[in-house]
Amino acid sequence: MKNYKKIILAILCAAMVMGIASCGSTDETRKHRDDSRETEAYKHEGEETVSEITDIEDSETEPAETSERPVASTPVTTFETDGNFDPDFTFSTTDRVGNEWNESVFANAEITMINFWEPWCSPCVSEMPDLEKLYENYKDQGFQIIGVYSETGMEYQVDEILKDCHTTYPVLLYTAEFDQFQTGYVPTTIFVDSKGHVLDIPGGDSAVIGSQSYQDWEAIVKKLLG
């Protein structure tokens, strides 16, 4: 009986830690993702990119959005691949200035970290300065980061977050191709090699659920880079 109580206590503690380090996906987020499959989320009008998905409640309280958007760190969004490039999944999306991105980006680095986050998720935002530091420290060693979010009705908040966190790695819009990696929590993070294969991280899992410290992320990246 004592051992049974210890097991229950351990499970409750693990659940509590997960709640602190991650956020559950909301019905609103899922609605935005469903809507994005039925309508083109962004269109070009002259030199401006305009969102067709808006949040009515936010528009009443937030300042008007500016036309300025963070520029992706890599201006060329199609990369050369060799005959051995055989990705586990494909995708086609845009960054926040309308540049098109697809799975060929994986060929640009030995290891690509894909971090699924949302602007309303405190653990997601809290770890972004560490992710930027990780990107800066290892981008010359064959490592890159891609951020992916779906809340297109919170562009003002996204602008402020990326500005405050000094984020320079590419941040892309969520599409249905990423559904297979959803765990019900954000942040969720996966790693992909230069051939487009999803990697198992140390410990055997293919996804990291919840935010991590810089030291924890660095340990994973070092092992994957080998």
PDB file of N, CA and C in Angstrom, residues 13-58:
ATOM      1  N   CYS A  13       2.927  14.529  -9.133  1.00  0.00           N
ATOM      2  CA  CYS A  13       4.022  15.501  -9.227  1.00  0.00           C
ATOM      3  C   CYS A  13       4.428  15.721 -10.675  1.00  0.00           C
ATOM      4  N   ALA A  14       4.496  14.643 -11.443  1.00  0.00           N
ATOM      5  CA  ALA A  14       4.859  14.763 -12.856  1.00  0.00           C
ATOM      6  C   ALA A  14       3.831  15.583 -13.608  1.00  0.00           C
ATOM      7  N   ALA A  15       2.545  15.366 -13.294  1.00  0.00           N
ATOM      8  CA  ALA A  15       1.479  16.127 -13.949  1.00  0.00           C
ATOM      9  C   ALA A  15       1.567  17.597 -13.602  1.00  0.00           C
ATOM     10  N   MET A  16       1.929  17.894 -12.351  1.00  0.00           N
ATOM     11  CA  MET A  16       2.058  19.283 -11.925  1.00  0.00           C
ATOM     12  C   MET A  16       3.195  19.977 -12.657  1.00  0.00           C
ATOM     13  N   VAL A  17       4.318  19.277 -12.795  1.00  0.00           N
ATOM     14  CA  VAL A  17       5.457  19.852 -13.516  1.00  0.00           C
ATOM     15  C   VAL A  17       5.099  20.113 -14.962  1.00  0.00           C
ATOM     16  N   MET A  18       4.391  19.160 -15.591  1.00  0.00           N
ATOM     17  CA  MET A  18       3.978  19.339 -16.972  1.00  0.00           C
ATOM     18  C   MET A  18       3.067  20.544 -17.120  1.00  0.00           C
ATOM     19  N   GLY A  19       2.194  20.761 -16.144  1.00  0.00           N
ATOM     20  CA  GLY A  19       1.303  21.909 -16.200  1.00  0.00           C
ATOM     21  C   GLY A  19       2.042  23.216 -16.119  1.00  0.00           C
ATOM     22  N   ILE A  20       3.135  23.246 -15.365  1.00  0.00           N
ATOM     23  CA  ILE A  20       3.931  24.457 -15.237  1.00  0.00           C
ATOM     24  C   ILE A  20       4.737  24.731 -16.498  1.00  0.00           C
ATOM     25  N   ALA A  21       5.254  23.664 -17.123  1.00  0.00           N
ATOM     26  CA  ALA A  21       6.175  23.812 -18.245  1.00  0.00           C
ATOM     27  C   ALA A  21       5.480  23.892 -19.585  1.00  0.00           C
ATOM     28  N   SER A  22       4.163  23.653 -19.641  1.00  0.00           N
ATOM     29  CA  SER A  22       3.469  23.655 -20.914  1.00  0.00           C
ATOM     30  C   SER A  22       2.047  24.157 -20.733  1.00  0.00           C
ATOM     31  N   CYS A  23       1.383  24.422 -21.880  1.00  0.00           N
ATOM     32  CA  CYS A  23      -0.008  24.860 -21.873  1.00  0.00           C
ATOM     33  C   CYS A  23      -0.819  23.905 -22.718  1.00  0.00           C
ATOM     34  N   GLY A  24      -2.050  23.613 -22.287  1.00  0.00           N
ATOM     35  CA  GLY A  24      -2.924  22.776 -23.084  1.00  0.00           C
ATOM     36  C   GLY A  24      -3.463  23.553 -24.269  1.00  0.00           C
ATOM     37  N   SER A  25      -3.628  22.873 -25.406  1.00  0.00           N
ATOM     38  CA  SER A  25      -4.206  23.516 -26.580  1.00  0.00           C
ATOM     39  C   SER A  25      -5.654  23.884 -26.282  1.00  0.00           C
ATOM     40  N   THR A  26      -6.087  25.042 -26.750  1.00  0.00           N
ATOM     41  CA  THR A  26      -7.447  25.516 -26.495  1.00  0.00           C
ATOM     42  C   THR A  26      -8.342  25.274 -27.697  1.00  0.00           C
ATOM     43  N   ASP A  27      -9.661  25.320 -27.471  1.00  0.00           N
ATOM     44  CA  ASP A  27     -10.614  25.179 -28.569  1.00  0.00           C
ATOM     45  C   ASP A  27     -10.427  26.308 -29.570  1.00  0.00           C
ATOM     46  N   GLU A  28     -10.066  27.497 -29.080  1.00  0.00           N
ATOM     47  CA  GLU A  28      -9.875  28.635 -29.966  1.00  0.00           C
ATOM     48  C   GLU A  28      -8.722  28.381 -30.919  1.00  0.00           C
ATOM     49  N   THR A  29      -7.624  27.815 -30.410  1.00  0.00           N
ATOM     50  CA  THR A  29      -6.489  27.517 -31.260  1.00  0.00           C
ATOM     51  C   THR A  29      -6.858  26.493 -32.318  1.00  0.00           C
ATOM     52  N   ARG A  30      -7.567  25.453 -31.919  1.00  0.00           N
ATOM     53  CA  ARG A  30      -7.978  24.443 -32.888  1.00  0.00           C
ATOM     54  C   ARG A  30      -8.905  25.036 -33.944  1.00  0.00           C
ATOM     55  N   LYS A  31      -9.761  25.974 -33.535  1.00  0.00           N
ATOM     56  CA  LYS A  31     -10.651  26.621 -34.496  1.00  0.00           C
ATOM     57  C   LYS A  31      -9.840  27.404 -35.519  1.00  0.00           C
ATOM     58  N   HIS A  32      -8.820  28.161 -35.030  1.00  0.00           N
ATOM     59  CA  HIS A  32      -7.971  28.906 -35.956  1.00  0.00           C
ATOM     60  C   HIS A  32      -7.283  27.965 -36.935  1.00  0.00           C
ATOM     61  N   ARG A  33      -6.827  26.805 -36.445  1.00  0.00           N
ATOM     62  CA  ARG A  33      -6.147  25.865 -37.323  1.00  0.00           C
ATOM     63  C   ARG A  33      -7.107  25.302 -38.358  1.00  0.00           C
ATOM     64  N   ASP A  34      -8.353  25.001 -37.953  1.00  0.00           N
ATOM     65  CA  ASP A  34      -9.340  24.495 -38.901  1.00  0.00           C
ATOM     66  C   ASP A  34      -9.675  25.559 -39.941  1.00  0.00           C
ATOM     67  N   ASP A  35      -9.828  26.801 -39.473  1.00  0.00           N
ATOM     68  CA  ASP A  35     -10.149  27.888 -40.398  1.00  0.00           C
ATOM     69  C   ASP A  35      -9.037  28.094 -41.407  1.00  0.00           C
ATOM     70  N   SER A  36      -7.791  27.912 -40.963  1.00  0.00           N
ATOM     71  CA  SER A  36      -6.655  28.167 -41.843  1.00  0.00           C
ATOM     72  C   SER A  36      -6.597  27.160 -42.976  1.00  0.00           C
ATOM     73  N   ARG A  37      -7.255  26.002 -42.795  1.00  0.00           N
ATOM     74  CA  ARG A  37      -7.262  25.007 -43.858  1.00  0.00           C
ATOM     75  C   ARG A  37      -8.307  25.342 -44.914  1.00  0.00           C
ATOM     76  N   GLU A  38      -9.318  26.135 -44.543  1.00  0.00           N
ATOM     77  CA  GLU A  38     -10.417  26.438 -45.453  1.00  0.00           C
ATOM     78  C   GLU A  38     -10.210  27.750 -46.204  1.00  0.00           C
ATOM     79  N   THR A  39      -9.353  28.607 -45.690  1.00  0.00           N
ATOM     80  CA  THR A  39      -9.136  29.897 -46.337  1.00  0.00           C
ATOM     81  C   THR A  39      -7.685  30.266 -46.296  1.00  0.00           C
ATOM     82  N   GLU A  40      -7.218  30.997 -47.263  1.00  0.00           N
ATOM     83  CA  GLU A  40      -5.826  31.425 -47.296  1.00  0.00           C
ATOM     84  C   GLU A  40      -5.627  32.463 -46.208  1.00  0.00           C
ATOM     85  N   ALA A  41      -4.723  32.217 -45.311  1.00  0.00           N
ATOM     86  CA  ALA A  41      -4.552  33.080 -44.149  1.00  0.00           C
ATOM     87  C   ALA A  41      -3.911  34.403 -44.508  1.00  0.00           C
ATOM     88  N   TYR A  42      -3.073  34.416 -45.486  1.00  0.00           N
ATOM     89  CA  TYR A  42      -2.379  35.639 -45.849  1.00  0.00           C
ATOM     90  C   TYR A  42      -2.466  35.866 -47.354  1.00  0.00           C
ATOM     91  N   LYS A  43      -2.537  37.113 -47.761  1.00  0.00           N
ATOM     92  CA  LYS A  43      -2.509  37.474 -49.171  1.00  0.00           C
ATOM     93  C   LYS A  43      -1.695  38.738 -49.325  1.00  0.00           C
ATOM     94  N   HIS A  44      -1.108  38.937 -50.520  1.00  0.00           N
ATOM     95  CA  HIS A  44      -0.311  40.111 -50.802  1.00  0.00           C
ATOM     96  C   HIS A  44      -1.182  41.201 -51.423  1.00  0.00           C
ATOM     97  N   GLU A  45      -1.085  42.388 -50.911  1.00  0.00           N
ATOM     98  CA  GLU A  45      -1.720  43.562 -51.514  1.00  0.00           C
ATOM     99  C   GLU A  45      -0.626  44.602 -51.663  1.00  0.00           C
ATOM    100  N   GLY A  46      -0.062  44.704 -52.872  1.00  0.00           N
ATOM    101  CA  GLY A  46       1.107  45.548 -53.058  1.00  0.00           C
ATOM    102  C   GLY A  46       2.286  44.920 -52.353  1.00  0.00           C
ATOM    103  N   GLU A  47       2.877  45.676 -51.419  1.00  0.00           N
ATOM    104  CA  GLU A  47       4.035  45.197 -50.678  1.00  0.00           C
ATOM    105  C   GLU A  47       3.664  44.768 -49.276  1.00  0.00           C
ATOM    106  N   GLU A  48       2.380  44.765 -48.952  1.00  0.00           N
ATOM    107  CA  GLU A  48       1.944  44.441 -47.602  1.00  0.00           C
ATOM    108  C   GLU A  48       1.337  43.051 -47.558  1.00  0.00           C
ATOM    109  N   THR A  49       1.501  42.362 -46.438  1.00  0.00           N
ATOM    110  CA  THR A  49       0.858  41.073 -46.193  1.00  0.00           C
ATOM    111  C   THR A  49      -0.232  41.293 -45.170  1.00  0.00           C
ATOM    112  N   VAL A  50      -1.474  40.896 -45.517  1.00  0.00           N
ATOM    113  CA  VAL A  50      -2.617  41.196 -44.676  1.00  0.00           C
ATOM    114  C   VAL A  50      -3.229  39.904 -44.179  1.00  0.00           C
ATOM    115  N   SER A  51      -3.520  39.820 -42.911  1.00  0.00           N
ATOM    116  CA  SER A  51      -4.153  38.631 -42.337  1.00  0.00           C
ATOM    117  C   SER A  51      -5.649  38.669 -42.600  1.00  0.00           C
ATOM    118  N   GLU A  52      -6.196  37.526 -43.073  1.00  0.00           N
ATOM    119  CA  GLU A  52      -7.634  37.416 -43.283  1.00  0.00           C
ATOM    120  C   GLU A  52      -8.333  36.846 -42.055  1.00  0.00           C
ATOM    121  N   ILE A  53      -7.531  36.306 -41.111  1.00  0.00           N
ATOM    122  CA  ILE A  53      -8.120  35.744 -39.895  1.00  0.00           C
ATOM    123  C   ILE A  53      -7.868  36.726 -38.772  1.00  0.00           C
ATOM    124  N   THR A  54      -8.907  37.275 -38.183  1.00  0.00           N
ATOM    125  CA  THR A  54      -8.743  38.276 -37.137  1.00  0.00           C
ATOM    126  C   THR A  54      -9.476  37.858 -35.888  1.00  0.00           C
ATOM    127  N   ASP A  55      -9.043  38.402 -34.783  1.00  0.00           N
ATOM    128  CA  ASP A  55      -9.688  38.142 -33.493  1.00  0.00           C
ATOM    129  C   ASP A  55     -10.470  39.400 -33.120  1.00  0.00           C
ATOM    130  N   ILE A  56     -11.814  39.320 -33.186  1.00  0.00           N
ATOM    131  CA  ILE A  56     -12.644  40.508 -32.984  1.00  0.00           C
ATOM    132  C   ILE A  56     -12.430  41.099 -31.606  1.00  0.00           C
ATOM    133  N   GLU A  57     -12.349  40.251 -30.614  1.00  0.00           N
ATOM    134  CA  GLU A  57     -12.193  40.751 -29.245  1.00  0.00           C
ATOM    135  C   GLU A  57     -10.873  41.480 -29.085  1.00  0.00           C
ATOM    136  N   ASP A  58      -9.777  40.914 -29.603  1.00  0.00           N
ATOM    137  CA  ASP A  58      -8.478  41.554 -29.496  1.00  0.00           C
ATOM    138  C   ASP A  58      -8.445  42.874 -30.253  1.00  0.00           C
TER     139      ASP A  58
END
